[in-house]
XYZ file of N, CA and C in Angstrom:
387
model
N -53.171 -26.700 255.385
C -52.341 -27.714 254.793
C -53.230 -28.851 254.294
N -53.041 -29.366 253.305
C -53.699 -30.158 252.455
C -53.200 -31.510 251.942
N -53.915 -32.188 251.732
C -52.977 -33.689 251.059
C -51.983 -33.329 250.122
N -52.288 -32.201 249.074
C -51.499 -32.709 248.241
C -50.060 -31.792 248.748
N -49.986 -31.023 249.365
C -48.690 -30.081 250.418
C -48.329 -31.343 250.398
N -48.601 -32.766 251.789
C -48.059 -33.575 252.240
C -47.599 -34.594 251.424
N -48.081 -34.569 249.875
C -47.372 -35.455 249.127
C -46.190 -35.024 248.415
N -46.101 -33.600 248.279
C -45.219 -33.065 247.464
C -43.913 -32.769 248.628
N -44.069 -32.800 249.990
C -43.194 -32.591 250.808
C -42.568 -34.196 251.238
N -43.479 -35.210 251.183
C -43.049 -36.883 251.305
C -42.357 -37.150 249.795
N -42.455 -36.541 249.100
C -41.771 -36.673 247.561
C -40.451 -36.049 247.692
N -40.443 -34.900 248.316
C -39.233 -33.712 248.271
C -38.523 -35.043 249.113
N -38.683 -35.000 250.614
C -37.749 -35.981 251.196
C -36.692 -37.117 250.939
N -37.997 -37.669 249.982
C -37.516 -39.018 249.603
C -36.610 -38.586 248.799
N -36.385 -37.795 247.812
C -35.956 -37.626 246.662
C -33.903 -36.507 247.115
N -34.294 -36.168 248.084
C -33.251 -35.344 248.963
C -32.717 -36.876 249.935
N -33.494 -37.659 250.315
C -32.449 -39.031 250.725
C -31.823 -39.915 249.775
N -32.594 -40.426 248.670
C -32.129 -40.779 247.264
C -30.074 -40.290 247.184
N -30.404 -38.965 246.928
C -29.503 -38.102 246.509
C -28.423 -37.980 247.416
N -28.864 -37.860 249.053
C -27.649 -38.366 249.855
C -26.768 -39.188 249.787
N -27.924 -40.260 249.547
C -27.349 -41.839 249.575
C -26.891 -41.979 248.135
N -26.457 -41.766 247.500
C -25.737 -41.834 246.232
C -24.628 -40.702 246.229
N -24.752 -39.610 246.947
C -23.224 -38.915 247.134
C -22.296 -39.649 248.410
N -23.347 -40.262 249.380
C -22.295 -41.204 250.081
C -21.866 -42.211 249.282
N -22.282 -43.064 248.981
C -21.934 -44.225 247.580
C -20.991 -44.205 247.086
N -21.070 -42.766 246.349
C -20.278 -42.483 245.313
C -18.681 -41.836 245.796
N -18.692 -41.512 246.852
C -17.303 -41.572 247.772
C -16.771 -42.434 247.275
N -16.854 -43.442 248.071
C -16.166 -44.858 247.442
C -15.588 -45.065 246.543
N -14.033 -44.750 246.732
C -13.663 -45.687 245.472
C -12.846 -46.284 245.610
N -12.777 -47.500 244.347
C -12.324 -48.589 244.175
C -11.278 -48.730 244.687
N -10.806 -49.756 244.837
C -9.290 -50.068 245.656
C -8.119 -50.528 244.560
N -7.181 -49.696 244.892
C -5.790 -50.120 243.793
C -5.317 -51.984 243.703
N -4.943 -52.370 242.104
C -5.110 -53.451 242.475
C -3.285 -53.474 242.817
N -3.294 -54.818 243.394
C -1.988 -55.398 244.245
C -0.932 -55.221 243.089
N 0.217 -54.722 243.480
C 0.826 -54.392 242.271
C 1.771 -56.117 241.772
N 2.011 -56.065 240.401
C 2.654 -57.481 240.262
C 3.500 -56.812 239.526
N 5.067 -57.308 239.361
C 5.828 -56.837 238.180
C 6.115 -56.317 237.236
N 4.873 -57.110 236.650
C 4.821 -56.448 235.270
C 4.272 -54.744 235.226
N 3.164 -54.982 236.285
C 2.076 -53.491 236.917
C 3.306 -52.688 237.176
N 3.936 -52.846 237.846
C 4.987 -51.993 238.777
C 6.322 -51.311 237.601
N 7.022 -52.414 236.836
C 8.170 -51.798 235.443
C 6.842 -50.896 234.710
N 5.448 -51.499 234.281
C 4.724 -50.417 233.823
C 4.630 -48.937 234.504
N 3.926 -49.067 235.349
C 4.095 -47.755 235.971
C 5.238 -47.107 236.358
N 6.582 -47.582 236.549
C 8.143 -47.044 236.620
C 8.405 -46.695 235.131
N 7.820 -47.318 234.250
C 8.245 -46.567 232.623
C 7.755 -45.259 232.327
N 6.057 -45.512 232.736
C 5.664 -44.160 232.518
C 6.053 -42.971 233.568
N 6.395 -43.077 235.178
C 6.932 -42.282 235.432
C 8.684 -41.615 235.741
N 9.398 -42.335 234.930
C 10.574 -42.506 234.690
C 10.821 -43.138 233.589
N 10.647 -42.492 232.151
C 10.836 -42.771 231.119
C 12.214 -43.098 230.845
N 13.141 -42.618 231.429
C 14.245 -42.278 230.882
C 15.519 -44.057 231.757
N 14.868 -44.041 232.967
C 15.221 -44.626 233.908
C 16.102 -46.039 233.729
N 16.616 -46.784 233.892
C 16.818 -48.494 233.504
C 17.138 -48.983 234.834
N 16.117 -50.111 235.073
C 15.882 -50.381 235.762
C 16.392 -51.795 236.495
N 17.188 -51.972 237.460
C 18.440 -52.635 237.575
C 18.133 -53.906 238.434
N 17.166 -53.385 239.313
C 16.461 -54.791 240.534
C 15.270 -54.167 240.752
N 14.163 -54.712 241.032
C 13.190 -54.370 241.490
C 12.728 -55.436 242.341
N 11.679 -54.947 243.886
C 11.484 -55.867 244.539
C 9.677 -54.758 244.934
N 8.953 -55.863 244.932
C 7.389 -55.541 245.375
C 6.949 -55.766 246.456
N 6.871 -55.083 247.294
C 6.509 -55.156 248.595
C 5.289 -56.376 248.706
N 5.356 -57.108 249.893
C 4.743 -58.147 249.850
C 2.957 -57.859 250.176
N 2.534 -56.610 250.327
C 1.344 -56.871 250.411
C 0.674 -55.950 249.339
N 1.469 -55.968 248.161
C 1.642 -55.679 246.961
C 1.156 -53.777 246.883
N 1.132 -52.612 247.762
C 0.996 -51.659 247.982
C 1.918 -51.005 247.886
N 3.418 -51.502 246.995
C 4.388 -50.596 247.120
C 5.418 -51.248 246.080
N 6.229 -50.689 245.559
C 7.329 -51.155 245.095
C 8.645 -50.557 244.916
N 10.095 -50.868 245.010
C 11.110 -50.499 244.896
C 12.380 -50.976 243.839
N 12.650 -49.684 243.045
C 13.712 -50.494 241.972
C 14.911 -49.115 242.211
N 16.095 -50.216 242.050
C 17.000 -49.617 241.893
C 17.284 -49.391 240.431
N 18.008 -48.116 240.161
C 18.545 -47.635 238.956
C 19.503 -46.969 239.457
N 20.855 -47.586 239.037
C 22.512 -46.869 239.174
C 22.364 -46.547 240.759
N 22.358 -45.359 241.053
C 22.625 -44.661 242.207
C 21.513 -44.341 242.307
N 20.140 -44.102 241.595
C 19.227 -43.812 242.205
C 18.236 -45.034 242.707
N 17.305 -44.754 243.565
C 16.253 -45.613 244.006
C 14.531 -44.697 243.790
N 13.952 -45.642 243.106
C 12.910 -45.412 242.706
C 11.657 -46.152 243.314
N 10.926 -45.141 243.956
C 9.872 -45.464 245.223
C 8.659 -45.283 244.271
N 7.712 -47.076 244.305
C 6.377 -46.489 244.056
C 5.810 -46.848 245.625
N 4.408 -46.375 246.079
C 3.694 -46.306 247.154
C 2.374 -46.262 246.880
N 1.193 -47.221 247.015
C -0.290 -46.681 246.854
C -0.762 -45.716 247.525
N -1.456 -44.444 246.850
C -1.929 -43.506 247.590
C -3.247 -43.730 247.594
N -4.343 -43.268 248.568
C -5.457 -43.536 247.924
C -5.831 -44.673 247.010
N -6.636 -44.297 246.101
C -7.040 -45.638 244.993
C -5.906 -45.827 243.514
N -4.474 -44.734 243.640
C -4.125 -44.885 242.557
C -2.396 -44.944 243.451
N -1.302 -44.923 242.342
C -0.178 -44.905 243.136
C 0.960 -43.096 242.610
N 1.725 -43.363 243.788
C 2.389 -41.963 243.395
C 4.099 -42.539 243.494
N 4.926 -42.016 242.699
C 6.371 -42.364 242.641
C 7.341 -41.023 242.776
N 8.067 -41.532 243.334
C 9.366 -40.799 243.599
C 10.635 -40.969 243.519
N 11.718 -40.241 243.173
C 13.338 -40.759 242.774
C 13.837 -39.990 244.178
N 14.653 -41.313 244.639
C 15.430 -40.908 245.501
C 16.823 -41.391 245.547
N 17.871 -41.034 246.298
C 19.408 -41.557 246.231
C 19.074 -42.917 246.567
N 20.084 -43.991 246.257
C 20.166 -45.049 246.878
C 20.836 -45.225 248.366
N 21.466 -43.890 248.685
C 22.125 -44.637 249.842
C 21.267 -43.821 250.941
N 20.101 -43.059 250.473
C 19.242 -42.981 251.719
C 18.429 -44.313 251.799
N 17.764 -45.323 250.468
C 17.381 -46.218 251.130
C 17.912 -47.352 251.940
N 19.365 -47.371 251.641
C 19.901 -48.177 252.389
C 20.338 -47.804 253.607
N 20.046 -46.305 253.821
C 20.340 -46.275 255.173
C 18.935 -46.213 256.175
N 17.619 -46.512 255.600
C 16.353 -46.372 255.301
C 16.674 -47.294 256.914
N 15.120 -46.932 257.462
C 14.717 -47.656 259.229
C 14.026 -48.921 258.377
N 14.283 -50.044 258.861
C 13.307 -51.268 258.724
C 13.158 -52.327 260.275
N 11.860 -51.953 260.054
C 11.381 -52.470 261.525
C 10.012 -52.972 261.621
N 10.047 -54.135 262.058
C 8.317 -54.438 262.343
C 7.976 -54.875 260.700
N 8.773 -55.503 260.257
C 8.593 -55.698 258.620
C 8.515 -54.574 257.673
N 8.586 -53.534 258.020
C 8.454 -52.017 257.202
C 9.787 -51.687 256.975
N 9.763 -51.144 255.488
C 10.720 -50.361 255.423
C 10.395 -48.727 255.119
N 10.647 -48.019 255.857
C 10.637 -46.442 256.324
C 11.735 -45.495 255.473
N 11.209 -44.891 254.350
C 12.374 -44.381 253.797
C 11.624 -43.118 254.080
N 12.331 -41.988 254.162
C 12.156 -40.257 254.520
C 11.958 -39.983 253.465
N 11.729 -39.121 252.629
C 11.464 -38.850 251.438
C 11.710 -37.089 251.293
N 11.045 -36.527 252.592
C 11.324 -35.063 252.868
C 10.416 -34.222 252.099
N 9.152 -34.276 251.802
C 8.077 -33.666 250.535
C 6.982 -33.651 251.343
N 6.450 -31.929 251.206
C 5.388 -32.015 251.995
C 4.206 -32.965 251.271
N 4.482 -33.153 249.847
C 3.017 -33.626 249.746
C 3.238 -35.695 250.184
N 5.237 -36.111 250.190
C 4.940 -37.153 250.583
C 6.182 -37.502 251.075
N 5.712 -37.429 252.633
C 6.860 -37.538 253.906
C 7.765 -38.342 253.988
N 7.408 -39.810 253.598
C 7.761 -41.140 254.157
C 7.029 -42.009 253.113
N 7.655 -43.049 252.431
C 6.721 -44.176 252.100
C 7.411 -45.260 252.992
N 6.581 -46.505 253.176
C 6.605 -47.621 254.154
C 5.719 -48.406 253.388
N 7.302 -49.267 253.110
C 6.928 -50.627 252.020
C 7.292 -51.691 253.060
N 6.432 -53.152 253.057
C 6.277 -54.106 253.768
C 6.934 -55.231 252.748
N 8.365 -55.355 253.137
C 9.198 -56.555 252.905
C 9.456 -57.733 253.973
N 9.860 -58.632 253.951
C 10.076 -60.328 254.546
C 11.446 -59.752 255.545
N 12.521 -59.236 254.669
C 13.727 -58.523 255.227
C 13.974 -57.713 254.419
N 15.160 -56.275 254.846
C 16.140 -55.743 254.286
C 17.194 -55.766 254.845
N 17.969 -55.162 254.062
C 18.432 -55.646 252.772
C 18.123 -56.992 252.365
N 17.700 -57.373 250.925
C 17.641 -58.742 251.117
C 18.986 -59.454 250.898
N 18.723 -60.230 250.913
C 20.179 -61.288 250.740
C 20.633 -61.055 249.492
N 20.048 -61.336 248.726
C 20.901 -60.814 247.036
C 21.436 -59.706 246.455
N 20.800 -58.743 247.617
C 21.313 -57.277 247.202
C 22.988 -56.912 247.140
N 22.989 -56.563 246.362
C 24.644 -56.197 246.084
C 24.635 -54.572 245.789
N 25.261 -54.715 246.925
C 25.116 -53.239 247.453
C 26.352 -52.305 246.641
């Protein structure tokens, strides 16, 4: 074994930690931003084009949002770094668990069980049920 073995094997290393450390890095991603109103009717247009949208209320630690339309209720939820939506009846969310500031609606989907949006209260006071 020779110097230059030991440089080309201190090169290999470095160059195989480099490469670790940039597929750990690169995991990471960005965090969804807090949804605001305007964010939230946007993203309810594009995934409910058809929809009109009657009340909407944004969960307060901006990771969720809920609008009613007619009889249906329309669930967004942050997944990961982006968000996912769902149409559900209205009178499962109103019969929805809220506890501990959460509201717990079932949803019944293997890919999404439950969303749990963080409101002040439910029902709120203005809701006209």
């Amino acid at each position: 074994m020779d110097k230059a073995f030991f440089l080309q094997f201190a090169g290999s290393m470095g160059a195989v930690a480099a490469l670790v450390g940039l597929a750990a890095w690169a995991r990471h991603g960005r965090p969804a931003p807090a949804l605001d109103e305007a964010r939230a009717r946007a993203l309810f247009a594009e995934e409910f084009p058809a929809a009109r949208i009657d009340r909407l209320w944004i969960a307060r630690d901006g990771k969720g949002a809920l609008a009613r339309s007619g009889a249906k209720a329309l669930v967004l939820m942050q997944v990961g770094d982006g968000h996912a939506a769902r149409c559900t009846c209205w009178a499962q969310v109103s019969a929805a668990m809220f506890r501990n500031g959460r509201l717990r609606i079932e949803l019944g989907e293997v890919a999404a069980p439950r969303a749990e949006l963080a409101f002040d209260q439910w029902p709120p006071a203005d809701l006209a049920a």
